[in-house]
PDB file of C-alpha atoms in Angstrom:
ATOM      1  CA  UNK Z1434       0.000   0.000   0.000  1.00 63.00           C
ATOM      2  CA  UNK Z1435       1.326   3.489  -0.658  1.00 71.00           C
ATOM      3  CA  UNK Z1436       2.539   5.917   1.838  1.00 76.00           C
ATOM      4  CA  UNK Z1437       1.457   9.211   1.605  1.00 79.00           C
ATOM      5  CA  UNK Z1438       3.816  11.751   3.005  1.00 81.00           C
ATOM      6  CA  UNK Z1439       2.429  14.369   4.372  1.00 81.00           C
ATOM      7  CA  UNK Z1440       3.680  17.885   3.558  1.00 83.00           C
ATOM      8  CA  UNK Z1441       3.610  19.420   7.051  1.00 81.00           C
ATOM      9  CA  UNK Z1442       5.902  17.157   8.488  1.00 80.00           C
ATOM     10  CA  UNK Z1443       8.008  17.456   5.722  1.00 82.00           C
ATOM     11  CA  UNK Z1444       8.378  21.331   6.158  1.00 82.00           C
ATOM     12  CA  UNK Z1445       8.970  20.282   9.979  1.00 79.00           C
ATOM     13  CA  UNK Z1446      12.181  18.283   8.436  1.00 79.00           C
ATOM     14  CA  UNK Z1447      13.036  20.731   6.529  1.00 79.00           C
ATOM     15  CA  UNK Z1448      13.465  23.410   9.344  1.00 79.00           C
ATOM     16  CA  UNK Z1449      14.681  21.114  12.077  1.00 76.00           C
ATOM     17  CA  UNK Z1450      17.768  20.324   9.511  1.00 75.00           C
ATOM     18  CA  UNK Z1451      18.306  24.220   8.627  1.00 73.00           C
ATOM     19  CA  UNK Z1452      17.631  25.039  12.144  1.00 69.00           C
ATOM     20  CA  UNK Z1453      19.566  22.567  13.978  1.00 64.00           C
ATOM     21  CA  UNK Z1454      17.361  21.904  16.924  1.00 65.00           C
ATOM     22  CA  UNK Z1455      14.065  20.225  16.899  1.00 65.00           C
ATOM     23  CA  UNK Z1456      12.819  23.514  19.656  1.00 63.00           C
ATOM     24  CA  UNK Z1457      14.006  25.848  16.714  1.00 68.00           C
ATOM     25  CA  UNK Z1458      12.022  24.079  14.428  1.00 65.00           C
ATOM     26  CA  UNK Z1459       8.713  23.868  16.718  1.00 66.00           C
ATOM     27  CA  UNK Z1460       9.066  27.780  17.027  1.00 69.00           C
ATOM     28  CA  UNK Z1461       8.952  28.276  13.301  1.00 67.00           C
ATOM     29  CA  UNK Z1462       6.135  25.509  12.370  1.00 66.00           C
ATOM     30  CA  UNK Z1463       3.983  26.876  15.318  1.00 69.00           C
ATOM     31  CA  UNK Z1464       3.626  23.672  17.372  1.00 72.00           C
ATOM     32  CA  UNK Z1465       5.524  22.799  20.471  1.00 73.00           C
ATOM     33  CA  UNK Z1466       8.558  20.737  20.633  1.00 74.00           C
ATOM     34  CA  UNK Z1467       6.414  17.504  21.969  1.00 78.00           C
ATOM     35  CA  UNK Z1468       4.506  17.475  18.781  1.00 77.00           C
ATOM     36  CA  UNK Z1469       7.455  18.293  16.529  1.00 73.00           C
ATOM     37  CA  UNK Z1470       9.105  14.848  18.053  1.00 78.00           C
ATOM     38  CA  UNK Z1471       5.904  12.808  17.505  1.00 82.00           C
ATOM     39  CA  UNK Z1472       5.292  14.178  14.083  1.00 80.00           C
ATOM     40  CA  UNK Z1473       9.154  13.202  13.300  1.00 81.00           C
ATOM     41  CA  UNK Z1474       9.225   9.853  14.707  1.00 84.00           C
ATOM     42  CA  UNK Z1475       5.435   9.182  12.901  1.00 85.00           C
ATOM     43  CA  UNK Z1476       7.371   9.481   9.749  1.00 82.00           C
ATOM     44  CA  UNK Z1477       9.620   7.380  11.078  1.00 83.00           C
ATOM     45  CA  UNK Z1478       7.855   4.581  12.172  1.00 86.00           C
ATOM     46  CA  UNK Z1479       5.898   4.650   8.594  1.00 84.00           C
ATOM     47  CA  UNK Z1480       9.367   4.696   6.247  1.00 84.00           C
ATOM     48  CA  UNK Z1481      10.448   2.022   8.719  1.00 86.00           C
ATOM     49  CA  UNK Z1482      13.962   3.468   9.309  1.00 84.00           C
ATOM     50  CA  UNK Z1483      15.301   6.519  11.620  1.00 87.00           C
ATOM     51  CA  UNK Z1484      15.844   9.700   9.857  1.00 83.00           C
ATOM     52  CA  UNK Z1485      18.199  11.941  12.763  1.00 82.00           C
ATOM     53  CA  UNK Z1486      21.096  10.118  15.138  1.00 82.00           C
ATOM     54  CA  UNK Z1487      22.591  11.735  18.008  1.00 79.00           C
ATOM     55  CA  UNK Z1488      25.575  13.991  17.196  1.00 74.00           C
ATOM     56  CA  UNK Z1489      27.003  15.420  20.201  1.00 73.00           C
ATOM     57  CA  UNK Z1490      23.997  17.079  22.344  1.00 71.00           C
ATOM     58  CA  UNK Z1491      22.140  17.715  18.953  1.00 70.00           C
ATOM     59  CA  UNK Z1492      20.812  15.460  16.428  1.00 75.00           C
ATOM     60  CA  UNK Z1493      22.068  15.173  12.556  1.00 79.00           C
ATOM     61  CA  UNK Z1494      20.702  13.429   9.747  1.00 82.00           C
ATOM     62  CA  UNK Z1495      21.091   9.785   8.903  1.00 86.00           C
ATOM     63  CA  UNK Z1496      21.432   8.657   5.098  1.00 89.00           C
ATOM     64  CA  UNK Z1497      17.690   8.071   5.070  1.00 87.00           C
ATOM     65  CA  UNK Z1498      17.309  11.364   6.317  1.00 85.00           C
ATOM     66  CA  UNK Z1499      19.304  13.120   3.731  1.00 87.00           C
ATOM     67  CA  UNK Z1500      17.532  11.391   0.690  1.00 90.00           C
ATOM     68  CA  UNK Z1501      14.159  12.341   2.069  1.00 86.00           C
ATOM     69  CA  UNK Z1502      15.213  16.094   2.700  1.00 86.00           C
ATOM     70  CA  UNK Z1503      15.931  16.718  -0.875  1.00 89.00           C
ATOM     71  CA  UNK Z1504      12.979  15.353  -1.635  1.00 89.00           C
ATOM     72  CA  UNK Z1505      10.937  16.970   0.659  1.00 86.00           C
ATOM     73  CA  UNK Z1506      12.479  20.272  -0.369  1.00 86.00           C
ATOM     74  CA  UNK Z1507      11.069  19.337  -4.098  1.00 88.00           C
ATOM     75  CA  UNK Z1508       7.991  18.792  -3.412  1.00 88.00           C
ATOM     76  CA  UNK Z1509       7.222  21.443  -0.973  1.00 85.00           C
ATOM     77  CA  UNK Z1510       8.836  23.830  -3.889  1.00 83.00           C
ATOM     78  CA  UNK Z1511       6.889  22.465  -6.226  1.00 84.00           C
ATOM     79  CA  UNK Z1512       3.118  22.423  -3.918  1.00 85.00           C
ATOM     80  CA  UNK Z1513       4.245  26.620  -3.490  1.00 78.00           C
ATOM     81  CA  UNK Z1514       4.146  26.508  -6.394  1.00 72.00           C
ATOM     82  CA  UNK Z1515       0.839  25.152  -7.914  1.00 76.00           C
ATOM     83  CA  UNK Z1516      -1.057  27.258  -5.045  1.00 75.00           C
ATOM     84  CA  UNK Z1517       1.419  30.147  -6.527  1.00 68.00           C
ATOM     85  CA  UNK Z1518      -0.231  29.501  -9.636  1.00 67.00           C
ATOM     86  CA  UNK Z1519      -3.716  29.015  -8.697  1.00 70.00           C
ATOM     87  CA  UNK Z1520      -4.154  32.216  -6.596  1.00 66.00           C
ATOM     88  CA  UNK Z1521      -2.010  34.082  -9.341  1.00 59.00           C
ATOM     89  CA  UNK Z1522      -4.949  33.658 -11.876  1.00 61.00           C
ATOM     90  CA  UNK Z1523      -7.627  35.824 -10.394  1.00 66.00           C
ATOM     91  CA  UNK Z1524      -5.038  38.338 -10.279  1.00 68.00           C
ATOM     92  CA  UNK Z1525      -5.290  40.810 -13.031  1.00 79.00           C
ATOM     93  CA  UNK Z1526      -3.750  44.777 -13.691  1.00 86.00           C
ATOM     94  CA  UNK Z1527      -0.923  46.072 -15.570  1.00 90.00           C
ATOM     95  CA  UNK Z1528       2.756  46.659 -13.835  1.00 91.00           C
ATOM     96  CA  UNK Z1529       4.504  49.517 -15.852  1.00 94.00           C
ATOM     97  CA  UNK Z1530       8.404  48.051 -14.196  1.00 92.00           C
ATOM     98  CA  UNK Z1531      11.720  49.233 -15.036  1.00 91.00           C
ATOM     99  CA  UNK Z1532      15.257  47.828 -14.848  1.00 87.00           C
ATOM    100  CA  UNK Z1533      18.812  48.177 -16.289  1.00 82.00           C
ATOM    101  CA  UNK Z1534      20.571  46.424 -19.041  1.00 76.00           C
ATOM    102  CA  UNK Z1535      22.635  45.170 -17.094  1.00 76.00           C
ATOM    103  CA  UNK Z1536      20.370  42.653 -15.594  1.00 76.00           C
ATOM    104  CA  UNK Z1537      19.121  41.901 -19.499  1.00 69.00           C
ATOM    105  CA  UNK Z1538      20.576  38.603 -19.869  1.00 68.00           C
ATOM    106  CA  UNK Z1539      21.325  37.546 -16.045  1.00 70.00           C
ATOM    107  CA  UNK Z1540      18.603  36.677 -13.947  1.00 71.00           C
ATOM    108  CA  UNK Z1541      16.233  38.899 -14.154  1.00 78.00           C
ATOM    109  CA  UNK Z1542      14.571  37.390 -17.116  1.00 83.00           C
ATOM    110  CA  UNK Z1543      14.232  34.185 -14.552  1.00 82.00           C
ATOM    111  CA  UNK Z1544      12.130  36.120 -12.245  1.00 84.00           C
ATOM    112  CA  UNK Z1545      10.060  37.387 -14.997  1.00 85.00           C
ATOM    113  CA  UNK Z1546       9.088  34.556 -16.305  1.00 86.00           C
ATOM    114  CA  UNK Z1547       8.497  32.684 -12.516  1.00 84.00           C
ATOM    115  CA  UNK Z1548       5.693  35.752 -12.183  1.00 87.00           C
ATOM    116  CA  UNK Z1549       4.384  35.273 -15.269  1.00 86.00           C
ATOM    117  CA  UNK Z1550       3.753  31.890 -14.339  1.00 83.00           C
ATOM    118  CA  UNK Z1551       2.378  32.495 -10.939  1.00 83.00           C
ATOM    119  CA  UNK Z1552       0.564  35.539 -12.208  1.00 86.00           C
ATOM    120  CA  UNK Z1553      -0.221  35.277 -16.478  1.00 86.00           C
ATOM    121  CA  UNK Z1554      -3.206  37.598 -16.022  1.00 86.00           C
ATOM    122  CA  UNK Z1555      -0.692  40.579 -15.111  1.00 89.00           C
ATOM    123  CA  UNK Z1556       0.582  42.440 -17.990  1.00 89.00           C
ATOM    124  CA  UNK Z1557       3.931  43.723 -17.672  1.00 90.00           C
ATOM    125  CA  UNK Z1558       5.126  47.240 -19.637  1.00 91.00           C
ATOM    126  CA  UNK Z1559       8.932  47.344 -19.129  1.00 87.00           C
ATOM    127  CA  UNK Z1560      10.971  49.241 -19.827  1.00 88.00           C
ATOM    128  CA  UNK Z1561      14.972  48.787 -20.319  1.00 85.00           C
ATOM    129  CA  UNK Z1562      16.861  52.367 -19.783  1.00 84.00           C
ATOM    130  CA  UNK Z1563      20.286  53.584 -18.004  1.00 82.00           C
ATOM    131  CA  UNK Z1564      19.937  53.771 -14.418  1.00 82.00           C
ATOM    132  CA  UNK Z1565      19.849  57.618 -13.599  1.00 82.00           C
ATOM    133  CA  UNK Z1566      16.707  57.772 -16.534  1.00 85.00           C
ATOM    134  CA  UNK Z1567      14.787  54.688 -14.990  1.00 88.00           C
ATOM    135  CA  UNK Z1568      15.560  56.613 -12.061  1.00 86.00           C
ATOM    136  CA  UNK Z1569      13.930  59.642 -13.117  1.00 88.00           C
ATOM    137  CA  UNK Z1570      10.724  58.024 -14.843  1.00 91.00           C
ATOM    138  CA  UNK Z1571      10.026  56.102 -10.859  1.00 90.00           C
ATOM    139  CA  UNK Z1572       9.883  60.034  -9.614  1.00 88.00           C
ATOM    140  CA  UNK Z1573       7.713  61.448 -11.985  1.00 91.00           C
ATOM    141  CA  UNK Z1574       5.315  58.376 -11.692  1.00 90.00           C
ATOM    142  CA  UNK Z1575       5.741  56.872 -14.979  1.00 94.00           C
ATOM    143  CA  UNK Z1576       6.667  53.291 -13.192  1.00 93.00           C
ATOM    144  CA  UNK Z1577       5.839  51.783 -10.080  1.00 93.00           C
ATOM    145  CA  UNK Z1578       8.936  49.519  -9.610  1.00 91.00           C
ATOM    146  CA  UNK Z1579      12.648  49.646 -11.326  1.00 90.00           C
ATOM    147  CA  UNK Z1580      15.644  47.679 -10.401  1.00 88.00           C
ATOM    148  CA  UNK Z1581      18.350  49.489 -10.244  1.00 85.00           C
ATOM    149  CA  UNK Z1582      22.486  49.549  -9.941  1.00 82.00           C
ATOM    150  CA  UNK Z1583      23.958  52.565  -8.545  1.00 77.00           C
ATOM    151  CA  UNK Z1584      26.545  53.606  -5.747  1.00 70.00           C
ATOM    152  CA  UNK Z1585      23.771  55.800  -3.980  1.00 65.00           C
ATOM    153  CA  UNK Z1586      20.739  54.227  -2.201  1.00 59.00           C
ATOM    154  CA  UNK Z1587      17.628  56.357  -1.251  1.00 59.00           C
ATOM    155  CA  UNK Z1588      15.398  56.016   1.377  1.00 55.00           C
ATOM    156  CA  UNK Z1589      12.984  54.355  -0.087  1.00 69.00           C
ATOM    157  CA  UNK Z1590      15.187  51.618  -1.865  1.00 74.00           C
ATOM    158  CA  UNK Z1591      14.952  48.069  -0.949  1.00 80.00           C
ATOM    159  CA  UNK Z1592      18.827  46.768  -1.373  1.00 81.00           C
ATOM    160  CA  UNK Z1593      19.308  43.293  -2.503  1.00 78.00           C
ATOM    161  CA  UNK Z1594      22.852  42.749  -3.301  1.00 79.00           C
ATOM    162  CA  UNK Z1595      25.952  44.218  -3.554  1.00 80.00           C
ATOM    163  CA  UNK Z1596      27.792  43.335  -6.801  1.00 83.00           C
ATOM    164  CA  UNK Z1597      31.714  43.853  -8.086  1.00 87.00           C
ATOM    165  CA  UNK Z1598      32.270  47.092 -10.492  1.00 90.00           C
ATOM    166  CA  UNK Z1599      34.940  45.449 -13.208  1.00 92.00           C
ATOM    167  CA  UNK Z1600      37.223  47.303 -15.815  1.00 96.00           C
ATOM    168  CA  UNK Z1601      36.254  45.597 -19.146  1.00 95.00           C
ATOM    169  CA  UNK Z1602      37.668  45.822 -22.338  1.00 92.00           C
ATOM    170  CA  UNK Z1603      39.255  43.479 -24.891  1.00 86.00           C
ATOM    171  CA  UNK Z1604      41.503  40.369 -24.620  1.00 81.00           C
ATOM    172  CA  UNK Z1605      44.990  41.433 -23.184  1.00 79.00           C
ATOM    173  CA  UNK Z1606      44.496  45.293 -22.922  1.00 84.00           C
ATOM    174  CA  UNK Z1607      46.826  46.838 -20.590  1.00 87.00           C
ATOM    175  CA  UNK Z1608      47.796  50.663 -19.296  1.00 89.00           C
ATOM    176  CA  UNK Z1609      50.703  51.384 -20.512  1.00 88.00           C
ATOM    177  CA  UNK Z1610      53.104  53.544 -18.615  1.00 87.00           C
ATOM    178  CA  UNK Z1611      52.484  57.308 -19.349  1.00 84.00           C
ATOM    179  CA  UNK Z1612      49.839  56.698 -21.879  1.00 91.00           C
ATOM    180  CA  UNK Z1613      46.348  57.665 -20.969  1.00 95.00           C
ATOM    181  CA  UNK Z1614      43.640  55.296 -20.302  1.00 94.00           C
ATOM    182  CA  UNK Z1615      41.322  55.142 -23.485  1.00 95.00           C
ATOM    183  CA  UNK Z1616      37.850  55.328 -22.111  1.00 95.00           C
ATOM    184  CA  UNK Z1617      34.400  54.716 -23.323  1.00 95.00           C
ATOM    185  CA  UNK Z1618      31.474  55.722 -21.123  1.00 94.00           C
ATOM    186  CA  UNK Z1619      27.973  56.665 -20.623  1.00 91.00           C
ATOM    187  CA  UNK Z1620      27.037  59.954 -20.876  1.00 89.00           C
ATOM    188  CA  UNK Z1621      26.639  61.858 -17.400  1.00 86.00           C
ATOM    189  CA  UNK Z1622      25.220  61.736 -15.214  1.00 83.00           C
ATOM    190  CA  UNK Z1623      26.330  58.375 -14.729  1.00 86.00           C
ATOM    191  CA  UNK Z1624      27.916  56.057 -11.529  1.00 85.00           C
ATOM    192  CA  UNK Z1625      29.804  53.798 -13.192  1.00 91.00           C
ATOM    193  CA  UNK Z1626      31.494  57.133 -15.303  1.00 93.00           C
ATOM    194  CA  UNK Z1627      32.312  58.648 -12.055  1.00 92.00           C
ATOM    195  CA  UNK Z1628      33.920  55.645 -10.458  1.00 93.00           C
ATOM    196  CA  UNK Z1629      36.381  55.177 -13.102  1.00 94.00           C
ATOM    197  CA  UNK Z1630      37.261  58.637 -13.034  1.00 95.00           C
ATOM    198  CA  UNK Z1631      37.750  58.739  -9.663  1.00 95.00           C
ATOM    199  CA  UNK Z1632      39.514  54.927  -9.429  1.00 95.00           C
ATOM    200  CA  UNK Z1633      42.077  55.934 -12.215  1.00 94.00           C
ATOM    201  CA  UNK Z1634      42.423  59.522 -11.018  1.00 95.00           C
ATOM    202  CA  UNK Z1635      43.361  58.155  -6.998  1.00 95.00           C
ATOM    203  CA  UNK Z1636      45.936  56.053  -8.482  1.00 93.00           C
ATOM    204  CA  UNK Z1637      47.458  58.565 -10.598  1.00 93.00           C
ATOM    205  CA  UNK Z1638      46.877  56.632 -14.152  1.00 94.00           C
ATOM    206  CA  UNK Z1639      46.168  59.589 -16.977  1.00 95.00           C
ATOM    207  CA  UNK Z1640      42.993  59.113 -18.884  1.00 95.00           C
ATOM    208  CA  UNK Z1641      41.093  60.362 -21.479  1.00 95.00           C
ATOM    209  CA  UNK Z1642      37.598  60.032 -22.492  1.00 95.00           C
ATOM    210  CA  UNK Z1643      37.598  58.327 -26.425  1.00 94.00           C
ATOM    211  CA  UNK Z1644      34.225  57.437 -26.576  1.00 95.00           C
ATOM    212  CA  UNK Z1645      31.030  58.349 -25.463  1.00 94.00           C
ATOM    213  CA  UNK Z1646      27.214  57.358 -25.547  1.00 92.00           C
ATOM    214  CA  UNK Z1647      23.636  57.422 -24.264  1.00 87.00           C
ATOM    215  CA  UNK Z1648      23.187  54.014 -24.279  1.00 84.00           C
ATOM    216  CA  UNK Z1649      24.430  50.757 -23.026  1.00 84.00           C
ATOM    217  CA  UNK Z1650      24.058  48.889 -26.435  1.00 84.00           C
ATOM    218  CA  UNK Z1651      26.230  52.231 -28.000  1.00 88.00           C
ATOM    219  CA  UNK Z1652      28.889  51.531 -25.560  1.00 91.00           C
ATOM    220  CA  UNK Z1653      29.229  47.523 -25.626  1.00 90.00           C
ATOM    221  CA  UNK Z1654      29.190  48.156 -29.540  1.00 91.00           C
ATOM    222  CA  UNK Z1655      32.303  50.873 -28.889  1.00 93.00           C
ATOM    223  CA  UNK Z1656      34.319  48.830 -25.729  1.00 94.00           C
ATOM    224  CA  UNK Z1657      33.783  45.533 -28.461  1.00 91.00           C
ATOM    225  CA  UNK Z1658      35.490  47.610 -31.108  1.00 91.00           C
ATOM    226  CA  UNK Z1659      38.818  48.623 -29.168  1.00 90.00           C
ATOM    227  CA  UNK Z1660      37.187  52.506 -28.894  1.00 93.00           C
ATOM    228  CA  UNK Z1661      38.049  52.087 -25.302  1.00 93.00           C
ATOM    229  CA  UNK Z1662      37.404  50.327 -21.855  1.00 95.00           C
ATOM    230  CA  UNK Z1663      35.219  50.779 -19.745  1.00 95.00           C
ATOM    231  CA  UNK Z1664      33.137  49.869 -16.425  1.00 94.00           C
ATOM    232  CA  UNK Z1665      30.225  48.124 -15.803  1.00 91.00           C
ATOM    233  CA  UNK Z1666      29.530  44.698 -14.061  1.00 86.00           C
ATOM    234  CA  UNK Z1667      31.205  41.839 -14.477  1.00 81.00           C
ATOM    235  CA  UNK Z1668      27.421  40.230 -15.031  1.00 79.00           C
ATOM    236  CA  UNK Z1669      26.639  42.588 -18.018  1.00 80.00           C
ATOM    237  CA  UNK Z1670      29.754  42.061 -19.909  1.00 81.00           C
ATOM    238  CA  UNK Z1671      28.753  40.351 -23.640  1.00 83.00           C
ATOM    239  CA  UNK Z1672      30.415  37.731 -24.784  1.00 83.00           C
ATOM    240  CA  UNK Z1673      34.195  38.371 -26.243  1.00 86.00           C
ATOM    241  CA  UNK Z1674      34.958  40.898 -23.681  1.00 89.00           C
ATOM    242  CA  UNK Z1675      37.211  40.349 -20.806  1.00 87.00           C
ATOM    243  CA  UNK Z1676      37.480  41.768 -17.377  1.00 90.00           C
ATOM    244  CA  UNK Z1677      40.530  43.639 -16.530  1.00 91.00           C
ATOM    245  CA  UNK Z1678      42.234  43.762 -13.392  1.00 87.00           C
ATOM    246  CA  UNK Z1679      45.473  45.168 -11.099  1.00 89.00           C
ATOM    247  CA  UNK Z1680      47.571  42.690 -13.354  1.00 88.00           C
ATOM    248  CA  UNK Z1681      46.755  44.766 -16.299  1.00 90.00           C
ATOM    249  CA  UNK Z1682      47.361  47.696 -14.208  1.00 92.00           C
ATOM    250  CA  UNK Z1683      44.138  48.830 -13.471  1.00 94.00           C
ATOM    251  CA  UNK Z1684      43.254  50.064 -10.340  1.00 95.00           C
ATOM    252  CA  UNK Z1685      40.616  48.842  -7.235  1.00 93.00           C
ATOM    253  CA  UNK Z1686      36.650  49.811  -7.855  1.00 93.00           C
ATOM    254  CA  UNK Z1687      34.200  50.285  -5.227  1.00 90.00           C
ATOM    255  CA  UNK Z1688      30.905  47.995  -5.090  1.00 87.00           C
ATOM    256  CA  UNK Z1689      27.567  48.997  -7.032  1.00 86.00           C
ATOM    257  CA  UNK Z1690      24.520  48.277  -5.109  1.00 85.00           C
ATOM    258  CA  UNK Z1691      21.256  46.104  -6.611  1.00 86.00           C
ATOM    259  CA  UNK Z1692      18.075  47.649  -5.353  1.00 86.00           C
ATOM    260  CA  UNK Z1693      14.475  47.569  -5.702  1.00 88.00           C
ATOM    261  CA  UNK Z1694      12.262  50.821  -5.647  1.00 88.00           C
ATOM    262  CA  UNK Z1695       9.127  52.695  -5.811  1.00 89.00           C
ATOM    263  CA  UNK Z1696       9.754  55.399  -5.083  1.00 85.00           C
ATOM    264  CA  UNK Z1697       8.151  55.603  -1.295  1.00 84.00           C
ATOM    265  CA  UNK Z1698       4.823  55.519  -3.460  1.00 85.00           C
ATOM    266  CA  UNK Z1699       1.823  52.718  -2.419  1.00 88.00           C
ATOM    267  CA  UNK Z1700       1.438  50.065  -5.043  1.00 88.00           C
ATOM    268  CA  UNK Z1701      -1.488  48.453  -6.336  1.00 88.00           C
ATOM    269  CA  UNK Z1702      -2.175  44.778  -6.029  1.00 86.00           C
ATOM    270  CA  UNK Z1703      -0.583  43.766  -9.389  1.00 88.00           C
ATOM    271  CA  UNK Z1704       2.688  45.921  -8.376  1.00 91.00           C
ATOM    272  CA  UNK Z1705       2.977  44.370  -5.134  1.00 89.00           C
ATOM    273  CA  UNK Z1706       2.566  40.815  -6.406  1.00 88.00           C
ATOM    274  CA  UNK Z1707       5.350  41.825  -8.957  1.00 90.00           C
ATOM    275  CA  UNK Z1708       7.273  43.154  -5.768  1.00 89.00           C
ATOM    276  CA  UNK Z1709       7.243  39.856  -4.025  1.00 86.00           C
ATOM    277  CA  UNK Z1710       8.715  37.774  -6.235  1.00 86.00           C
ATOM    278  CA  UNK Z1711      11.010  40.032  -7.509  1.00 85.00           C
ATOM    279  CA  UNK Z1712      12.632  40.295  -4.102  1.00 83.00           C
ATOM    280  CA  UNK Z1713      11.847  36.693  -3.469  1.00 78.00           C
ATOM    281  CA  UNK Z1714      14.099  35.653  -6.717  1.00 77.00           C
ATOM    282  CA  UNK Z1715      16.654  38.550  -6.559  1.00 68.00           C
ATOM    283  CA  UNK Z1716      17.886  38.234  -3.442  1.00 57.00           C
ATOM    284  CA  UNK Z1717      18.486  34.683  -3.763  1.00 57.00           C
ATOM    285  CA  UNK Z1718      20.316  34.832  -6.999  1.00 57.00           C
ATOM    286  CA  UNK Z1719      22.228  37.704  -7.198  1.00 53.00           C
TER     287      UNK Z1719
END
């Protein structure tokens, strides 16, 4: 006869292993240590084989108890997300969202299409602009959310991640001693143009701006040609490009920060489901 586990003692497994302690785990499933044991050594008793062993004065998993995590943890992902889905239909409303190129082709376009499958009766407008215009368009009200890189955070900005700034140019470029840096950069205002000003100007490295352009697609097109180098993330950099570091003589960058805003303003339903998964996704993988 078949044994049907059942999912709340698998999410009980689940936190006692990330939790360490069976009374850590009773305080995040709600129930009290007591129950947590007799729910855990139910399980037991119907598998036929233990699934924790003593370990010092806490318990660890036993091989049993290992292969049934990882399958617990894939089917409690994948229950999420069915109700995920389910609830997600009724939802309907437009999300006018805004983000930078450089999250194009990283993982951004994951979490986009996880909502649309949780949510498919949301229509997304997005828009794909530099940072200090998506920035701009969130003030004036023309989005409700943008995800943003930038070295400046405001108050209302949700920050996910911090990520590296990289010098990026082509295959074996180098500074050369008393030639100036060739640079190709956004048009200002713009962070990334600022911090390799101020990176090659603190470490006394001459430069001169060769290229410039509003766009990010402008500026991969000139970096990809030999115009210049440039900075951006190490994540945005196309293919054929290389990053370029203190070997090649180039100097230390500060961090850019990932963040999520709107701008302080109240969202409707659709923008707030949008919200939650964005975060939900983002933070995990960036």
């Amino acid at each position: 006869m078949p044994i049907d586990l059942d999912l709340d003692v698998l999410r009980t497994l689940i936190a006692a292993q990330q939790l360490g302690a069976m009374n850590r785990a009773a305080d995040k499933v709600g129930r009290s240590q007591s129950a947590v044991s007799q729910q855990i050594q139910k399980l037991e008793n119907r598998l036929g084989q233990p699934l924790f062993r003593k370990h010092g004065r806490g318990r660890v998993l036993t091989d049993a108890g290992e292969v049934l995590l990882a399958y617990a943890q894939r089917m409690i992902e994948l229950n999420d997300e069915a109700v995920a889905v389910i609830s997600g239909i009724k939802v309907k409303g437009v999300v006018r969202f805004g983000f930078s190129g450089d999250f194009a082709q990283t993982w951004l376009p994951m979490a986009l299409q996880q909502f649309k499958l949780a949510y498919p009766n949301i229509r997304i407008e997005a828009t794909v602009e530099r940072n200090a215009s998506l920035l701009e368009r969130l003030e004036k009200g023309q989005l409700d959310l943008c995800v943003v890189l930038s070295g400046k955070v405001s108050v209302h900005a949700q920050v996910l991640s911090s990520v590296p700034m990289a010098w990026i140019g082509s295959s074996g470029h180098r500074v050369k001693p008393g030639e100036p840096v060739q640079l190709a950069l956004l048009e200002a205002p713009c962070y990334f143009r600022t911090a390799a000003i101020n990176a090659l100007d603190e470490a006394g490295i001459p430069w001169e701006i060769a290229f410039t352009t509003p766009n990010v697609a402008g500026l991969w097109a000139a970096v990809n040609a030999g115009l210049g180098v440039t900075v951006r993330t190490a994540m945005s950099a196309p293919d054929g490009l290389s990053t370029l570091s203190a070997d090649e003589g180039f100097p230390a960058l500060p961090p850019a920060y990932v963040f999520l805003s709107s701008a302080g303003r109240t969202l409707t339903h659709a923008a707030t489901c949008l919200e939650e998964v964005l975060l939900r996704t983002l933070q995990a993988n960036c």
